[in-house]
PDB file of C-alpha atoms in Angstrom:
ATOM      1  CA  MET A   1      80.117  73.966 118.355  1.00  0.00           C
ATOM      2  CA  ASP A   2      80.884  77.523 117.460  1.00  0.00           C
ATOM      3  CA  SER A   3      84.085  77.662 114.603  1.00  0.00           C
ATOM      4  CA  ALA A   4      85.893  80.157 116.094  1.00  0.00           C
ATOM      5  CA  PHE A   5      86.520  77.352 118.272  1.00  0.00           C
ATOM      6  CA  MET A   6      86.694  75.034 116.784  1.00  0.00           C
ATOM      7  CA  ARG A   7      89.274  76.347 114.210  1.00  0.00           C
ATOM      8  CA  GLN A   8      91.438  77.626 117.345  1.00  0.00           C
ATOM      9  CA  MET A   9      91.573  74.117 118.161  1.00  0.00           C
ATOM     10  CA  GLU A  10      92.370  73.059 115.113  1.00  0.00           C
ATOM     11  CA  GLY A  11      96.070  74.699 115.303  1.00  0.00           C
ATOM     12  CA  TYR A  12      94.349  78.627 114.083  1.00  0.00           C
ATOM     13  CA  GLY A  13      95.100  81.927 116.104  1.00  0.00           C
ATOM     14  CA  LEU A  14      93.612  85.350 115.989  1.00  0.00           C
ATOM     15  CA  THR A  15      96.024  87.599 113.257  1.00  0.00           C
ATOM     16  CA  THR A  16      95.416  91.162 111.828  1.00  0.00           C
ATOM     17  CA  ALA A  17      96.844  92.499 109.412  1.00  0.00           C
ATOM     18  CA  GLN A  18      97.013  97.059 108.950  1.00  0.00           C
ATOM     19  CA  ILE A  19      97.282  96.851 105.249  1.00  0.00           C
ATOM     20  CA  PHE A  20      99.031 100.153 103.613  1.00  0.00           C
ATOM     21  CA  TYR A  21      97.601 101.175 100.435  1.00  0.00           C
ATOM     22  CA  ARG A  22      97.365 103.074  97.895  1.00  0.00           C
ATOM     23  CA  LEU A  23      94.799 105.240  96.623  1.00  0.00           C
ATOM     24  CA  PRO A  24      94.001 105.274  92.805  1.00  0.00           C
ATOM     25  CA  ASP A  25      93.780 108.306  92.338  1.00  0.00           C
ATOM     26  CA  GLN A  26      95.994 109.854  94.687  1.00  0.00           C
ATOM     27  CA  PRO A  27      99.051 107.471  95.136  1.00  0.00           C
ATOM     28  CA  SER A  28     101.179 109.954  96.629  1.00  0.00           C
ATOM     29  CA  LEU A  29      98.720 109.908  99.746  1.00  0.00           C
ATOM     30  CA  LEU A  30      98.067 105.941 101.820  1.00  0.00           C
ATOM     31  CA  GLN A  31      95.033 104.508 103.177  1.00  0.00           C
ATOM     32  CA  GLN A  32      95.689 101.764 105.798  1.00  0.00           C
ATOM     33  CA  PHE A  33      92.949  98.626 106.507  1.00  0.00           C
ATOM     34  CA  ILE A  34      92.604  96.525 108.816  1.00  0.00           C
ATOM     35  CA  TRP A  35      91.926  92.756 108.342  1.00  0.00           C
ATOM     36  CA  GLN A  36      91.127  90.331 111.227  1.00  0.00           C
ATOM     37  CA  GLN A  37      90.683  86.927 110.581  1.00  0.00           C
ATOM     38  CA  TYR A  38      91.965  83.312 111.875  1.00  0.00           C
ATOM     39  CA  ASP A  39      94.415  81.451 110.431  1.00  0.00           C
ATOM     40  CA  LEU A  40      97.426  79.320 110.458  1.00  0.00           C
ATOM     41  CA  ALA A  41     101.151  81.016 111.600  1.00  0.00           C
ATOM     42  CA  PRO A  42     103.797  81.357 109.825  1.00  0.00           C
ATOM     43  CA  ASP A  43     102.334  80.284 106.161  1.00  0.00           C
ATOM     44  CA  PHE A  44      98.414  82.162 106.786  1.00  0.00           C
ATOM     45  CA  PRO A  45      96.699  80.556 103.838  1.00  0.00           C
ATOM     46  CA  GLU A  46      93.531  82.992 105.023  1.00  0.00           C
ATOM     47  CA  LEU A  47      95.901  86.149 104.752  1.00  0.00           C
ATOM     48  CA  ALA A  48      97.665  85.555 101.659  1.00  0.00           C
ATOM     49  CA  HIS A  49      93.842  84.587  99.858  1.00  0.00           C
ATOM     50  CA  PHE A  50      92.704  87.675 100.892  1.00  0.00           C
ATOM     51  CA  LEU A  51      96.152  89.551  99.540  1.00  0.00           C
ATOM     52  CA  ASP A  52      95.226  87.494  96.405  1.00  0.00           C
ATOM     53  CA  PHE A  53      91.964  88.570  96.184  1.00  0.00           C
ATOM     54  CA  TRP A  54      92.527  92.552  96.326  1.00  0.00           C
ATOM     55  CA  ASN A  55      95.336  92.565  94.391  1.00  0.00           C
ATOM     56  CA  SER A  56      93.246  90.812  91.347  1.00  0.00           C
ATOM     57  CA  ARG A  57      90.088  92.649  92.997  1.00  0.00           C
ATOM     58  CA  ILE A  58      90.684  95.913  94.247  1.00  0.00           C
ATOM     59  CA  ASP A  59      92.584  99.051  92.569  1.00  0.00           C
ATOM     60  CA  GLY A  60      94.271 100.365  95.173  1.00  0.00           C
ATOM     61  CA  PRO A  61      98.237  98.444  95.183  1.00  0.00           C
ATOM     62  CA  LEU A  62      99.240  97.280  98.101  1.00  0.00           C
ATOM     63  CA  HIS A  63     102.057  99.258  99.623  1.00  0.00           C
ATOM     64  CA  SER A  64     102.877  96.960 102.597  1.00  0.00           C
ATOM     65  CA  VAL A  65     101.025  94.974 105.564  1.00  0.00           C
ATOM     66  CA  ARG A  66     102.198  94.379 109.529  1.00  0.00           C
ATOM     67  CA  ILE A  67     101.180  91.395 111.047  1.00  0.00           C
ATOM     68  CA  ALA A  68     100.255  89.990 113.838  1.00  0.00           C
ATOM     69  CA  HIS A  69      99.356  86.536 115.622  1.00  0.00           C
ATOM     70  CA  LYS A  70      98.506  85.551 118.902  1.00  0.00           C
ATOM     71  CA  ARG A  71      96.696  82.004 119.266  1.00  0.00           C
ATOM     72  CA  LEU A  72      93.753  81.487 121.961  1.00  0.00           C
ATOM     73  CA  ILE A  73      94.139  77.955 122.758  1.00  0.00           C
ATOM     74  CA  LYS A  74      97.536  76.163 123.811  1.00  0.00           C
ATOM     75  CA  PRO A  75      98.047  74.128 126.481  1.00  0.00           C
ATOM     76  CA  ALA A  76      97.826  74.458 129.961  1.00  0.00           C
ATOM     77  CA  GLU A  77     101.435  75.846 131.781  1.00  0.00           C
ATOM     78  CA  PHE A  78     101.655  73.138 134.325  1.00  0.00           C
ATOM     79  CA  ARG A  79     104.217  73.972 137.666  1.00  0.00           C
ATOM     80  CA  ALA A  80     104.995  71.278 140.190  1.00  0.00           C
ATOM     81  CA  VAL A  81     104.523  71.560 144.298  1.00  0.00           C
ATOM     82  CA  ASN A  82     106.770  70.610 145.808  1.00  0.00           C
ATOM     83  CA  GLY A  83     104.735  70.199 149.777  1.00  0.00           C
ATOM     84  CA  VAL A  84     100.987  71.013 150.643  1.00  0.00           C
ATOM     85  CA  VAL A  85     100.065  74.483 153.051  1.00  0.00           C
ATOM     86  CA  THR A  86      96.975  73.973 155.334  1.00  0.00           C
ATOM     87  CA  LEU A  87      95.011  77.111 156.686  1.00  0.00           C
ATOM     88  CA  HIS A  88      93.050  76.729 159.195  1.00  0.00           C
TER      89      HIS A  88
END
C-alpha cells in the first residue's frame, strides 16, 4: 500500500508552505521556496522539523512562511433523501 495513502488515513493532509528567505550575500533581496509534504494540522510537526533544519543548516535567514493545508481524505458527505423517483 502507498505510504502517502496510509498517512492520509492517519489524519495527515497535504501541506504547502511558501517560504520567503533572505539571500546571504544580498540581505535586501527575498527568495521564495515552496515546500510540500503530508503533515498534521494545526501543529505541523513535519514543517517544524524542516524549518528547524533550515535554521541550523542553511545560510539564508527566514523572512516569513505562509501555509496552506487540505485534508484530502475525509468522511463522505451524507444527505438523507425523503422519497423515491422512478423513471422509465
